[in-house]
Amino acid sequence: MQILLAERHGFCHGVTRAVNLARTAAAGEKNVYTVGPLIHNPQMLERLKDEGVRCVSSLDDVEAGTVIVRSHGEGPGFFRKLKERDLQAVDATCENVKRVQKAARSMVEQGLRLVVAGERQHPEVAAILEWSDPNGITLKTPEEAAMLPKGEKLGIVVQTTFSVEVLRDIIKKLDTSGLEYELADTVCPATRLRQEAARDLAEKVDVMIVIGGRNSANTKHLAELCQESICRVYAVETADEIRPEWFSAHDRVGITAGASTPDWIIEEVKQRMENMDEVMEAKNERLEQGTILAGKVVGINKDLVFVDVGQKAEGFITLAELAWPAPMDAHDAVAMGQLLNVLVLEAETEEGSVKLSKVQADRLLAWDKLEEALQEKHSFEAVVTSAVKGGLSISIFGIRGFIPASHVDIAFIEDLAPYAGKTLEVLPIEIDREKQKAIFSRRAILEKLRRESETTAIGNLAAGQVIRGEVKRLASFGAFVDVGGIEGLVHVSEMAWYRVKDPAELLKVGDAVEVQVLNVDSETRKVSLGMKQLLQDPWLSAVADFAEGTTVPGKVTRTSKFGAFIELTPGVEGLAHISELSDKRVATAEEVVHVGQKLPVKVLSIDPGSKRISLSVIKAKEDADRKDFEQYLEAPTSLSATIGDKLGHLFKNTKE
Ligand code: F3S
């Protein structure tokens, strides 16, 4: 076996610096803390704990001492709290992370709409947003890139450990979507080189071992990259997880490791691999019925396949043990040089050979895989063989599985026949090897995806934002509109400035609409949207023709116990309070006005917020009288005109 180490692997300089700073701090004093794990490697964290670096979940758990700010940085709120609490801080924020924070801030200062390519929940991304624009948008996929808002220039920065491949696809999507953007490619150079080295090595080997913490995002990206080549890929946290049956005697094995994997774990894995030849030899010497081995196809004839399993004598597989259903010709099932897992059926036949089974080895390994997947909540792709009573029958690693109808999709599907022949991603929900029972759910995956995309979408929404969406459903009380991964409600009262009785009057499913975000509740995941806010309010336009203190003609539209409603122009009416209807004391409005009556009214006040206009009939009349009086005073007197002629009506009113 040949073992090759990727050119770049393991601790990056940012992680090395953070670990060294924490160790130095712990050597000098007792109370050294990190809020959250310093790195994504449980074994290393244990060592640091032994050295006195304690990991707590919140700053509130720290009474006194020194806090190490982790390499992916923290937001201003964290630093403020450190100061308020008078805690010592050792800032281990990686220089590359600071570079992203600065780039993001500069984008915002230039007036660009901030977009961070990365995971919103990742502490690095959360801190970038907190330093620059908490309402910045985040995205993880090219599909999300296509949903970015048009009409404003975007400023894009990238999480340091983001996948270089996915970023390339996102850029392609941005360019084809006609979006205007400025990009700061802030993927950390160490990440880029590590990913390239892993991909190059995976092209050259039969098996790739990726070492790193299960929670480490960059280790996960490395494994995904390696899986794009044809080699077999195994992700492990420690050397103990490595199993001899993953290898055959002639394999070329590559090793890479994530940024949080310490050298000593990589060394342990390497040593175990170097001893693997001996382990396999010893295993071969003890070759027993029921053992599963890795082998290489070294000969094929019509009825038999010969496999090198590291024994002096070759093993053989009959057609019935090669595949299910058995092929007519072994050439149809395997190729020369192909690597297989095989079960030893007979350690030594009469002819001195080893009888092997591929079908049974695959089946046993499949149950192992399914049991592990159930524990680890891993999903798989499976082919639907047929729609059966109550659900779908699927084939997964050669095992027959079942998806109950209620687990096929989020909404219940009546007709399952169209699913036959399709490949679906499924999650095991019940695995019982004894009873040969394997139950799967697709709904669980769809719900998880929906939750994730809702969380990202909610994080990207803020009240006041104007966004494009697609109408998904109509209800009597409004329309549900998809705004980038979450459905928000446009209540019927928020659709137009006039009264809409039925949302279908304005919208239909599939319509693209522009909406304004009115409210976002991230706890209940409820988003309220409005359409009318983007339209000119006709009331405001109409009311612009009226000014406070002016007298205008009006028409009584209705009366009530507290006054009369008077229309100034269609769609705009005000209230003349009963005390403003007459200078005499009246019990009801009807005593002095009637519906349909036209009369001048004085505009006392206009409140655009509540859309209320206060009117007065008395004051309009008083103004008119005052005007008459002023005209009289200004007019030249003549012998024939007396005060009675000019203002007699005023005295008449007073007398009455
Ligand atoms: Fe820094 Fe890159 Fe490592 S950002 S912490 S050098 S992966």
PDB file of C-alpha atoms in Angstrom, residues 83-338:
ATOM      1  CA  LYS A  83     -15.094  45.928  28.313  1.00  0.00           C
ATOM      2  CA  GLU A  84     -18.208  46.423  30.434  1.00  0.00           C
ATOM      3  CA  ARG A  85     -17.397  43.264  32.403  1.00  0.00           C
ATOM      4  CA  ASP A  86     -13.772  44.373  32.766  1.00  0.00           C
ATOM      5  CA  LEU A  87     -12.513  41.061  31.352  1.00  0.00           C
ATOM      6  CA  GLN A  88      -9.075  40.626  29.831  1.00  0.00           C
ATOM      7  CA  ALA A  89      -9.226  39.808  26.113  1.00  0.00           C
ATOM      8  CA  VAL A  90      -6.721  38.089  23.861  1.00  0.00           C
ATOM      9  CA  ASP A  91      -7.801  38.747  20.289  1.00  0.00           C
ATOM     10  CA  ALA A  92      -7.024  35.671  18.176  1.00  0.00           C
ATOM     11  CA  THR A  93      -9.172  36.825  15.235  1.00  0.00           C
ATOM     12  CA  CYS A  94      -7.419  35.593  12.094  1.00  0.00           C
ATOM     13  CA  GLU A  95      -6.007  38.321   9.841  1.00  0.00           C
ATOM     14  CA  ASN A  96      -7.931  36.853   6.902  1.00  0.00           C
ATOM     15  CA  VAL A  97     -11.186  37.167   8.818  1.00  0.00           C
ATOM     16  CA  LYS A  98     -10.385  40.796   9.671  1.00  0.00           C
ATOM     17  CA  ARG A  99      -9.824  41.365   5.950  1.00  0.00           C
ATOM     18  CA  VAL A 100     -13.399  40.185   5.218  1.00  0.00           C
ATOM     19  CA  GLN A 101     -14.800  42.362   8.013  1.00  0.00           C
ATOM     20  CA  LYS A 102     -13.017  45.412   6.542  1.00  0.00           C
ATOM     21  CA  ALA A 103     -14.098  44.603   2.982  1.00  0.00           C
ATOM     22  CA  ALA A 104     -17.722  44.276   4.125  1.00  0.00           C
ATOM     23  CA  ARG A 105     -17.609  47.568   5.992  1.00  0.00           C
ATOM     24  CA  SER A 106     -16.091  49.354   3.006  1.00  0.00           C
ATOM     25  CA  MET A 107     -18.842  47.965   0.711  1.00  0.00           C
ATOM     26  CA  VAL A 108     -21.506  49.327   3.057  1.00  0.00           C
ATOM     27  CA  GLU A 109     -19.750  52.716   3.313  1.00  0.00           C
ATOM     28  CA  GLN A 110     -19.782  52.934  -0.485  1.00  0.00           C
ATOM     29  CA  GLY A 111     -23.563  52.508  -0.358  1.00  0.00           C
ATOM     30  CA  LEU A 112     -23.603  48.955  -1.735  1.00  0.00           C
ATOM     31  CA  ARG A 113     -26.130  46.376  -0.522  1.00  0.00           C
ATOM     32  CA  LEU A 114     -24.048  43.895   1.482  1.00  0.00           C
ATOM     33  CA  VAL A 115     -24.164  40.197   0.550  1.00  0.00           C
ATOM     34  CA  VAL A 116     -22.073  37.582   2.381  1.00  0.00           C
ATOM     35  CA  ALA A 117     -21.513  34.231   0.661  1.00  0.00           C
ATOM     36  CA  GLY A 118     -21.506  31.897   3.649  1.00  0.00           C
ATOM     37  CA  GLU A 119     -23.620  30.382   6.396  1.00  0.00           C
ATOM     38  CA  ARG A 120     -25.558  33.028   8.321  1.00  0.00           C
ATOM     39  CA  GLN A 121     -25.378  30.973  11.538  1.00  0.00           C
ATOM     40  CA  HIS A 122     -21.597  30.594  11.327  1.00  0.00           C
ATOM     41  CA  PRO A 123     -19.956  32.833  13.965  1.00  0.00           C
ATOM     42  CA  GLU A 124     -17.596  34.316  11.354  1.00  0.00           C
ATOM     43  CA  VAL A 125     -20.514  35.448   9.157  1.00  0.00           C
ATOM     44  CA  ALA A 126     -22.538  36.671  12.143  1.00  0.00           C
ATOM     45  CA  ALA A 127     -19.586  38.857  13.207  1.00  0.00           C
ATOM     46  CA  ILE A 128     -19.037  40.217   9.662  1.00  0.00           C
ATOM     47  CA  LEU A 129     -22.683  41.293   9.522  1.00  0.00           C
ATOM     48  CA  GLU A 130     -22.556  42.793  12.996  1.00  0.00           C
ATOM     49  CA  TRP A 131     -19.520  44.926  12.070  1.00  0.00           C
ATOM     50  CA  SER A 132     -21.003  46.217   8.817  1.00  0.00           C
ATOM     51  CA  ASP A 133     -24.741  45.720   8.264  1.00  0.00           C
ATOM     52  CA  PRO A 134     -26.852  43.379  10.433  1.00  0.00           C
ATOM     53  CA  ASN A 135     -29.472  43.425   7.655  1.00  0.00           C
ATOM     54  CA  GLY A 136     -26.966  42.239   5.035  1.00  0.00           C
ATOM     55  CA  ILE A 137     -28.037  39.311   2.849  1.00  0.00           C
ATOM     56  CA  THR A 138     -26.394  35.879   3.045  1.00  0.00           C
ATOM     57  CA  LEU A 139     -26.393  33.162   0.409  1.00  0.00           C
ATOM     58  CA  LYS A 140     -25.003  29.661   0.036  1.00  0.00           C
ATOM     59  CA  THR A 141     -26.014  28.458  -3.401  1.00  0.00           C
ATOM     60  CA  PRO A 142     -26.212  29.684  -7.021  1.00  0.00           C
ATOM     61  CA  GLU A 143     -30.019  29.310  -6.802  1.00  0.00           C
ATOM     62  CA  GLU A 144     -30.102  31.820  -3.944  1.00  0.00           C
ATOM     63  CA  ALA A 145     -27.853  34.146  -5.978  1.00  0.00           C
ATOM     64  CA  ALA A 146     -30.532  34.318  -8.680  1.00  0.00           C
ATOM     65  CA  MET A 147     -33.029  35.606  -6.076  1.00  0.00           C
ATOM     66  CA  LEU A 148     -30.871  38.587  -5.020  1.00  0.00           C
ATOM     67  CA  PRO A 149     -32.607  41.971  -5.282  1.00  0.00           C
ATOM     68  CA  LYS A 150     -32.223  43.755  -8.600  1.00  0.00           C
ATOM     69  CA  GLY A 151     -32.030  47.500  -8.987  1.00  0.00           C
ATOM     70  CA  GLU A 152     -29.389  48.178  -6.346  1.00  0.00           C
ATOM     71  CA  LYS A 153     -25.672  47.514  -6.623  1.00  0.00           C
ATOM     72  CA  LEU A 154     -24.527  44.596  -4.478  1.00  0.00           C
ATOM     73  CA  GLY A 155     -21.270  44.374  -2.553  1.00  0.00           C
ATOM     74  CA  ILE A 156     -20.307  40.706  -2.106  1.00  0.00           C
ATOM     75  CA  VAL A 157     -17.777  39.309   0.363  1.00  0.00           C
ATOM     76  CA  VAL A 158     -17.074  35.612   1.006  1.00  0.00           C
ATOM     77  CA  GLN A 159     -16.712  33.565   4.214  1.00  0.00           C
ATOM     78  CA  THR A 160     -13.045  32.550   4.492  1.00  0.00           C
ATOM     79  CA  THR A 161     -13.737  28.796   4.392  1.00  0.00           C
ATOM     80  CA  PHE A 162     -16.374  28.938   1.641  1.00  0.00           C
ATOM     81  CA  SER A 163     -16.125  26.314  -1.125  1.00  0.00           C
ATOM     82  CA  VAL A 164     -14.168  27.718  -4.070  1.00  0.00           C
ATOM     83  CA  GLU A 165     -16.238  25.585  -6.471  1.00  0.00           C
ATOM     84  CA  VAL A 166     -19.592  26.834  -5.186  1.00  0.00           C
ATOM     85  CA  LEU A 167     -18.319  30.422  -5.312  1.00  0.00           C
ATOM     86  CA  ARG A 168     -17.414  29.914  -8.974  1.00  0.00           C
ATOM     87  CA  ASP A 169     -20.981  28.708  -9.703  1.00  0.00           C
ATOM     88  CA  ILE A 170     -22.452  31.651  -7.786  1.00  0.00           C
ATOM     89  CA  ILE A 171     -20.411  34.125  -9.869  1.00  0.00           C
ATOM     90  CA  LYS A 172     -21.630  32.457 -13.085  1.00  0.00           C
ATOM     91  CA  LYS A 173     -25.221  32.790 -11.890  1.00  0.00           C
ATOM     92  CA  LEU A 174     -24.725  36.463 -10.937  1.00  0.00           C
ATOM     93  CA  ASP A 175     -23.299  37.217 -14.384  1.00  0.00           C
ATOM     94  CA  THR A 176     -26.155  35.527 -16.210  1.00  0.00           C
ATOM     95  CA  SER A 177     -28.804  37.153 -13.972  1.00  0.00           C
ATOM     96  CA  GLY A 178     -27.704  40.656 -15.023  1.00  0.00           C
ATOM     97  CA  LEU A 179     -27.085  41.753 -11.432  1.00  0.00           C
ATOM     98  CA  GLU A 180     -24.793  44.680 -10.783  1.00  0.00           C
ATOM     99  CA  TYR A 181     -22.235  43.740  -8.153  1.00  0.00           C
ATOM    100  CA  GLU A 182     -18.760  44.240  -6.784  1.00  0.00           C
ATOM    101  CA  LEU A 183     -17.024  41.131  -5.436  1.00  0.00           C
ATOM    102  CA  ALA A 184     -14.278  40.866  -2.839  1.00  0.00           C
ATOM    103  CA  ASP A 185     -13.106  37.253  -3.156  1.00  0.00           C
ATOM    104  CA  THR A 186     -12.144  36.800   0.480  1.00  0.00           C
ATOM    105  CA  VAL A 187     -11.789  33.002   0.536  1.00  0.00           C
ATOM    106  CA  CYS A 188      -8.735  32.451   2.711  1.00  0.00           C
ATOM    107  CA  PRO A 189      -5.624  31.471   0.698  1.00  0.00           C
ATOM    108  CA  ALA A 190      -4.958  28.577   3.111  1.00  0.00           C
ATOM    109  CA  THR A 191      -8.453  27.169   2.440  1.00  0.00           C
ATOM    110  CA  ARG A 192      -8.019  27.541  -1.312  1.00  0.00           C
ATOM    111  CA  LEU A 193      -4.644  25.775  -1.339  1.00  0.00           C
ATOM    112  CA  ARG A 194      -5.882  22.992   0.955  1.00  0.00           C
ATOM    113  CA  GLN A 195      -8.911  22.364  -1.267  1.00  0.00           C
ATOM    114  CA  GLU A 196      -6.785  22.319  -4.423  1.00  0.00           C
ATOM    115  CA  ALA A 197      -4.233  19.943  -2.885  1.00  0.00           C
ATOM    116  CA  ALA A 198      -6.998  17.577  -1.707  1.00  0.00           C
ATOM    117  CA  ARG A 199      -8.653  17.542  -5.134  1.00  0.00           C
ATOM    118  CA  ASP A 200      -5.337  16.889  -6.908  1.00  0.00           C
ATOM    119  CA  LEU A 201      -4.465  14.031  -4.589  1.00  0.00           C
ATOM    120  CA  ALA A 202      -7.953  12.471  -4.814  1.00  0.00           C
ATOM    121  CA  GLU A 203      -7.459  12.208  -8.590  1.00  0.00           C
ATOM    122  CA  LYS A 204      -4.365  10.043  -8.085  1.00  0.00           C
ATOM    123  CA  VAL A 205      -5.376   7.566  -5.375  1.00  0.00           C
ATOM    124  CA  ASP A 206      -7.807   4.660  -4.833  1.00  0.00           C
ATOM    125  CA  VAL A 207      -8.821   5.692  -1.325  1.00  0.00           C
ATOM    126  CA  MET A 208      -8.862   9.113   0.315  1.00  0.00           C
ATOM    127  CA  ILE A 209      -8.913   9.604   4.089  1.00  0.00           C
ATOM    128  CA  VAL A 210     -10.161  13.023   5.221  1.00  0.00           C
ATOM    129  CA  ILE A 211      -9.353  13.762   8.866  1.00  0.00           C
ATOM    130  CA  GLY A 212     -11.241  16.378  10.846  1.00  0.00           C
ATOM    131  CA  GLY A 213     -13.946  17.156  13.386  1.00  0.00           C
ATOM    132  CA  ARG A 214     -17.444  16.131  12.371  1.00  0.00           C
ATOM    133  CA  ASN A 215     -18.653  19.715  13.021  1.00  0.00           C
ATOM    134  CA  SER A 216     -15.924  21.308  10.957  1.00  0.00           C
ATOM    135  CA  ALA A 217     -17.333  23.018   7.856  1.00  0.00           C
ATOM    136  CA  ASN A 218     -13.996  23.091   6.043  1.00  0.00           C
ATOM    137  CA  THR A 219     -13.422  19.342   6.654  1.00  0.00           C
ATOM    138  CA  LYS A 220     -16.891  18.665   5.253  1.00  0.00           C
ATOM    139  CA  HIS A 221     -16.048  20.717   2.131  1.00  0.00           C
ATOM    140  CA  LEU A 222     -12.798  18.755   1.709  1.00  0.00           C
ATOM    141  CA  ALA A 223     -14.647  15.412   1.810  1.00  0.00           C
ATOM    142  CA  GLU A 224     -17.245  16.710  -0.683  1.00  0.00           C
ATOM    143  CA  LEU A 225     -14.471  17.829  -3.036  1.00  0.00           C
ATOM    144  CA  CYS A 226     -12.725  14.455  -2.864  1.00  0.00           C
ATOM    145  CA  GLN A 227     -16.013  12.669  -3.548  1.00  0.00           C
ATOM    146  CA  GLU A 228     -16.093  14.350  -6.956  1.00  0.00           C
ATOM    147  CA  SER A 229     -13.247  12.047  -8.083  1.00  0.00           C
ATOM    148  CA  ILE A 230     -13.687   8.294  -8.453  1.00  0.00           C
ATOM    149  CA  CYS A 231     -11.723   7.241  -5.362  1.00  0.00           C
ATOM    150  CA  ARG A 232     -13.432   5.945  -2.231  1.00  0.00           C
ATOM    151  CA  VAL A 233     -13.587   8.639   0.457  1.00  0.00           C
ATOM    152  CA  TYR A 234     -13.691   8.043   4.217  1.00  0.00           C
ATOM    153  CA  ALA A 235     -14.011  10.895   6.727  1.00  0.00           C
ATOM    154  CA  VAL A 236     -12.600  10.162  10.191  1.00  0.00           C
ATOM    155  CA  GLU A 237     -11.943  12.097  13.371  1.00  0.00           C
ATOM    156  CA  THR A 238      -9.251   9.803  14.748  1.00  0.00           C
ATOM    157  CA  ALA A 239      -7.014   6.891  13.718  1.00  0.00           C
ATOM    158  CA  ASP A 240      -9.195   4.430  15.687  1.00  0.00           C
ATOM    159  CA  GLU A 241     -11.997   4.803  13.163  1.00  0.00           C
ATOM    160  CA  ILE A 242      -9.927   3.411  10.277  1.00  0.00           C
ATOM    161  CA  ARG A 243     -10.918  -0.107   9.226  1.00  0.00           C
ATOM    162  CA  PRO A 244      -8.699  -2.557   7.307  1.00  0.00           C
ATOM    163  CA  GLU A 245     -11.566  -3.630   5.023  1.00  0.00           C
ATOM    164  CA  TRP A 246     -11.539  -0.168   3.425  1.00  0.00           C
ATOM    165  CA  PHE A 247      -8.267  -1.083   1.682  1.00  0.00           C
ATOM    166  CA  SER A 248      -6.830  -3.739  -0.535  1.00  0.00           C
ATOM    167  CA  ALA A 249      -3.149  -4.656  -0.556  1.00  0.00           C
ATOM    168  CA  HIS A 250      -2.388  -2.621  -3.682  1.00  0.00           C
ATOM    169  CA  ASP A 251      -4.256   0.555  -2.899  1.00  0.00           C
ATOM    170  CA  ARG A 252      -2.767   4.006  -3.188  1.00  0.00           C
ATOM    171  CA  VAL A 253      -4.138   5.910  -0.209  1.00  0.00           C
ATOM    172  CA  GLY A 254      -4.267   9.706   0.113  1.00  0.00           C
ATOM    173  CA  ILE A 255      -4.583  11.618   3.393  1.00  0.00           C
ATOM    174  CA  THR A 256      -5.774  15.176   3.900  1.00  0.00           C
ATOM    175  CA  ALA A 257      -6.976  17.045   6.984  1.00  0.00           C
ATOM    176  CA  GLY A 258      -9.148  20.068   7.802  1.00  0.00           C
ATOM    177  CA  ALA A 259      -7.811  23.348   9.244  1.00  0.00           C
ATOM    178  CA  SER A 260      -8.671  22.301  12.807  1.00  0.00           C
ATOM    179  CA  THR A 261      -6.901  18.941  12.723  1.00  0.00           C
ATOM    180  CA  PRO A 262      -3.753  18.937  14.859  1.00  0.00           C
ATOM    181  CA  ASP A 263      -0.516  17.352  13.572  1.00  0.00           C
ATOM    182  CA  TRP A 264      -0.522  14.606  16.185  1.00  0.00           C
ATOM    183  CA  ILE A 265      -3.866  13.219  14.961  1.00  0.00           C
ATOM    184  CA  ILE A 266      -2.609  13.273  11.358  1.00  0.00           C
ATOM    185  CA  GLU A 267       0.564  11.485  12.504  1.00  0.00           C
ATOM    186  CA  GLU A 268      -1.487   8.809  14.327  1.00  0.00           C
ATOM    187  CA  VAL A 269      -3.551   8.199  11.177  1.00  0.00           C
ATOM    188  CA  LYS A 270      -0.412   7.999   9.056  1.00  0.00           C
ATOM    189  CA  GLN A 271       1.178   5.494  11.401  1.00  0.00           C
ATOM    190  CA  ARG A 272      -1.933   3.365  11.467  1.00  0.00           C
ATOM    191  CA  MET A 273      -1.977   3.376   7.679  1.00  0.00           C
ATOM    192  CA  GLU A 274       1.688   2.421   7.579  1.00  0.00           C
ATOM    193  CA  ASN A 275       0.918  -0.529   9.856  1.00  0.00           C
ATOM    194  CA  MET A 276      -2.104  -1.428   7.763  1.00  0.00           C
ATOM    195  CA  ASP A 277      -0.141  -3.829   5.533  1.00  0.00           C
ATOM    196  CA  GLU A 278       0.808  -5.823   8.642  1.00  0.00           C
ATOM    197  CA  VAL A 279      -2.736  -5.648   9.986  1.00  0.00           C
ATOM    198  CA  MET A 280      -4.086  -6.911   6.674  1.00  0.00           C
ATOM    199  CA  GLU A 281      -1.446  -9.620   6.492  1.00  0.00           C
ATOM    200  CA  ALA A 282      -2.302 -10.814   9.994  1.00  0.00           C
ATOM    201  CA  LYS A 283      -5.947 -10.665   9.077  1.00  0.00           C
ATOM    202  CA  ASN A 284      -5.297 -12.708   5.951  1.00  0.00           C
ATOM    203  CA  GLU A 285      -3.430 -15.320   7.957  1.00  0.00           C
ATOM    204  CA  ARG A 286      -6.488 -15.630  10.182  1.00  0.00           C
ATOM    205  CA  LEU A 287      -8.788 -15.653   7.162  1.00  0.00           C
ATOM    206  CA  GLU A 288     -12.098 -16.951   8.399  1.00  0.00           C
ATOM    207  CA  GLN A 289     -15.515 -17.694   7.065  1.00  0.00           C
ATOM    208  CA  GLY A 290     -17.778 -14.648   7.524  1.00  0.00           C
ATOM    209  CA  THR A 291     -14.996 -12.034   7.180  1.00  0.00           C
ATOM    210  CA  ILE A 292     -15.494  -9.120   4.804  1.00  0.00           C
ATOM    211  CA  LEU A 293     -12.436  -8.161   2.748  1.00  0.00           C
ATOM    212  CA  ALA A 294     -11.531  -5.666   0.070  1.00  0.00           C
ATOM    213  CA  GLY A 295     -10.344  -7.330  -3.151  1.00  0.00           C
ATOM    214  CA  LYS A 296      -9.384  -6.508  -6.703  1.00  0.00           C
ATOM    215  CA  VAL A 297     -10.785  -8.298  -9.761  1.00  0.00           C
ATOM    216  CA  VAL A 298      -7.874 -10.111 -11.426  1.00  0.00           C
ATOM    217  CA  GLY A 299      -9.714 -12.468 -13.784  1.00  0.00           C
ATOM    218  CA  ILE A 300     -13.174 -12.810 -15.346  1.00  0.00           C
ATOM    219  CA  ASN A 301     -14.721 -15.639 -17.313  1.00  0.00           C
ATOM    220  CA  LYS A 302     -18.359 -16.143 -18.173  1.00  0.00           C
ATOM    221  CA  ASP A 303     -19.263 -17.948 -14.920  1.00  0.00           C
ATOM    222  CA  LEU A 304     -16.627 -16.870 -12.427  1.00  0.00           C
ATOM    223  CA  VAL A 305     -14.804 -13.809 -11.212  1.00  0.00           C
ATOM    224  CA  PHE A 306     -11.341 -14.154  -9.644  1.00  0.00           C
ATOM    225  CA  VAL A 307     -10.428 -11.758  -6.898  1.00  0.00           C
ATOM    226  CA  ASP A 308      -7.108 -10.940  -5.263  1.00  0.00           C
ATOM    227  CA  VAL A 309      -7.781 -10.637  -1.538  1.00  0.00           C
ATOM    228  CA  GLY A 310      -4.120 -10.665  -0.531  1.00  0.00           C
ATOM    229  CA  GLN A 311      -4.049 -14.487  -0.236  1.00  0.00           C
ATOM    230  CA  LYS A 312      -1.596 -16.767  -1.918  1.00  0.00           C
ATOM    231  CA  ALA A 313      -4.599 -18.515  -3.434  1.00  0.00           C
ATOM    232  CA  GLU A 314      -7.066 -16.308  -5.299  1.00  0.00           C
ATOM    233  CA  GLY A 315     -10.677 -16.168  -4.261  1.00  0.00           C
ATOM    234  CA  PHE A 316     -13.558 -16.709  -6.679  1.00  0.00           C
ATOM    235  CA  ILE A 317     -17.152 -15.522  -6.964  1.00  0.00           C
ATOM    236  CA  THR A 318     -19.909 -17.447  -8.744  1.00  0.00           C
ATOM    237  CA  LEU A 319     -22.612 -15.654 -10.773  1.00  0.00           C
ATOM    238  CA  ALA A 320     -25.213 -16.130  -8.009  1.00  0.00           C
ATOM    239  CA  GLU A 321     -22.889 -14.480  -5.502  1.00  0.00           C
ATOM    240  CA  LEU A 322     -21.810 -11.720  -7.863  1.00  0.00           C
ATOM    241  CA  ALA A 323     -25.020  -9.668  -8.197  1.00  0.00           C
ATOM    242  CA  TRP A 324     -28.747  -9.904  -7.605  1.00  0.00           C
ATOM    243  CA  PRO A 325     -30.405 -10.910  -9.858  1.00  0.00           C
ATOM    244  CA  ALA A 326     -27.523 -13.067 -11.095  1.00  0.00           C
ATOM    245  CA  PRO A 327     -26.094 -11.887 -14.438  1.00  0.00           C
ATOM    246  CA  MET A 328     -25.931 -14.202 -17.447  1.00  0.00           C
ATOM    247  CA  ASP A 329     -22.274 -13.335 -17.942  1.00  0.00           C
ATOM    248  CA  ALA A 330     -19.847 -12.125 -15.257  1.00  0.00           C
ATOM    249  CA  HIS A 331     -18.414  -9.586 -17.741  1.00  0.00           C
ATOM    250  CA  ASP A 332     -21.748  -7.715 -17.464  1.00  0.00           C
ATOM    251  CA  ALA A 333     -21.303  -7.180 -13.717  1.00  0.00           C
ATOM    252  CA  VAL A 334     -17.644  -6.341 -13.086  1.00  0.00           C
ATOM    253  CA  ALA A 335     -14.514  -5.141 -14.872  1.00  0.00           C
ATOM    254  CA  MET A 336     -10.858  -6.090 -14.589  1.00  0.00           C
ATOM    255  CA  GLY A 337      -9.081  -4.171 -11.828  1.00  0.00           C
ATOM    256  CA  GLN A 338     -12.364  -3.201 -10.130  1.00  0.00           C
TER     257      GLN A 338
END
